[in-house]
Short mmCIF file of C-alpha atoms in Angstrom, two decimals:
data_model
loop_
_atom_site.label_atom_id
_atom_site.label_comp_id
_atom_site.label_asym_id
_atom_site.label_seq_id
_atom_site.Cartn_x
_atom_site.Cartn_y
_atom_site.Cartn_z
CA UNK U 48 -145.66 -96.52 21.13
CA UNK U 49 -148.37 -94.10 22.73
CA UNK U 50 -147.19 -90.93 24.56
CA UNK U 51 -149.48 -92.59 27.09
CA UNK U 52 -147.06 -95.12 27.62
CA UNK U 53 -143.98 -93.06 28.23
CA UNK U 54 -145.62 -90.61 30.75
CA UNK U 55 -146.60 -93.17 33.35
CA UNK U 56 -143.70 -93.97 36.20
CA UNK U 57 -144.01 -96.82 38.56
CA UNK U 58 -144.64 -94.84 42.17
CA UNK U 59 -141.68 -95.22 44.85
CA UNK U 60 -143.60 -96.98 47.62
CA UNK U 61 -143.22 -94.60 51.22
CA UNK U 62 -141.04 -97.67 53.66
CA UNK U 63 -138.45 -100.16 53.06
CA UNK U 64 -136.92 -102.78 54.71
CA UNK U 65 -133.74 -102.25 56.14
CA UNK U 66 -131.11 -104.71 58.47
CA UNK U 67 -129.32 -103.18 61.41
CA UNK U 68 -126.52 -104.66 62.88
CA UNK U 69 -125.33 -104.30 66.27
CA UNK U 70 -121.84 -102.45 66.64
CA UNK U 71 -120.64 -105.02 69.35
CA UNK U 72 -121.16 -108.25 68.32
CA UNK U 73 -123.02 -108.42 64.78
CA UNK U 74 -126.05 -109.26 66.01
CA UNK U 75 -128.74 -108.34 63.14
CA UNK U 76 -132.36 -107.72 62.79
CA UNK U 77 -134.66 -106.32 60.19
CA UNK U 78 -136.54 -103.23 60.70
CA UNK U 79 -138.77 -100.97 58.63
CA UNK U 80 -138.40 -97.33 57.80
CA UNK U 81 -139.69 -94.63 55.58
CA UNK U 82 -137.34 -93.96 52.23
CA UNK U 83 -136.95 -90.18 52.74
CA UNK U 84 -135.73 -90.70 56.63
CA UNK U 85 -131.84 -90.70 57.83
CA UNK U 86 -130.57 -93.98 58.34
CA UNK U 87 -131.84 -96.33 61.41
CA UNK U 88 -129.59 -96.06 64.79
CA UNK U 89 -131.47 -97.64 67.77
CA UNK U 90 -130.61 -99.22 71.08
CA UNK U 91 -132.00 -102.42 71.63
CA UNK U 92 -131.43 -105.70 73.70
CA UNK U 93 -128.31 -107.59 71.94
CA UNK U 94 -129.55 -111.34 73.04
CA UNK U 95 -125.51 -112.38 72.41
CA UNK U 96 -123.99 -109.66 74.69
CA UNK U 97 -127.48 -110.35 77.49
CA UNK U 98 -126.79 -105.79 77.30
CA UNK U 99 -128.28 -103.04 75.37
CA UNK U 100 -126.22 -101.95 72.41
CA UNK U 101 -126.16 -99.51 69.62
CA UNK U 102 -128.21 -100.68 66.20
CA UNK U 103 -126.96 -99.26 62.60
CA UNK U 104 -128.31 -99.63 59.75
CA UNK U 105 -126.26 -101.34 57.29
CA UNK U 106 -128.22 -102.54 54.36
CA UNK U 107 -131.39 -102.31 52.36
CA UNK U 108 -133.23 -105.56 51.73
CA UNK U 109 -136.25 -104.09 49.65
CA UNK U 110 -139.66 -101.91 48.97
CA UNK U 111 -142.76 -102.20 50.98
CA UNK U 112 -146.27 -101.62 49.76
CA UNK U 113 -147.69 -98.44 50.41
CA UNK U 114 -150.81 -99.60 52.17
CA UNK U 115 -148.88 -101.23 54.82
CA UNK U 116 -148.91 -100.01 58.48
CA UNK U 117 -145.72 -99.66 60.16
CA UNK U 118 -144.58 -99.95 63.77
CA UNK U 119 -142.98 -96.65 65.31
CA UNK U 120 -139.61 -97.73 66.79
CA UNK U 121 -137.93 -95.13 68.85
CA UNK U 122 -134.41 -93.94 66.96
CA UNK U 123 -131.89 -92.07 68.43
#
């Protein structure tokens, strides 16, 4: 084996993709964020409840690329 080959990592990509669930009536939806930021909180339009309701994060699906664009969603 190469030195080469042992100094070479595999890059973190900058967003991943993240569920948030609604704290009223586990509603979920998939948003994207950047790794480094806190955890997702949000209120959005709960389509079971017809209300607004507070959105947490509560799992990580996966990795994005790095050349992809994301959308800005307001978090609280």
């Amino acid at each position: 084996m190469f030195l080469t080959n042992v100094l070479f990592k595999k890059a973190k990509s900058k967003y991943i993709m993240v569920i948030i669930e609604s704290a009223v009536s586990g509603h979920q939806k998939t948003r994207i964020r950047e790794r480094l930021a806190d955890k997702m909180e949000s209120i959005e339009f709960d389509p079971y409840i017809q209300q607004e309701s507070l959105y947490k994060e509560c799992k990580k699906i996966r990795s994005m690329k790095s050349t992809w664009k994301p959308t800005v969603y307001k978090q609280i």
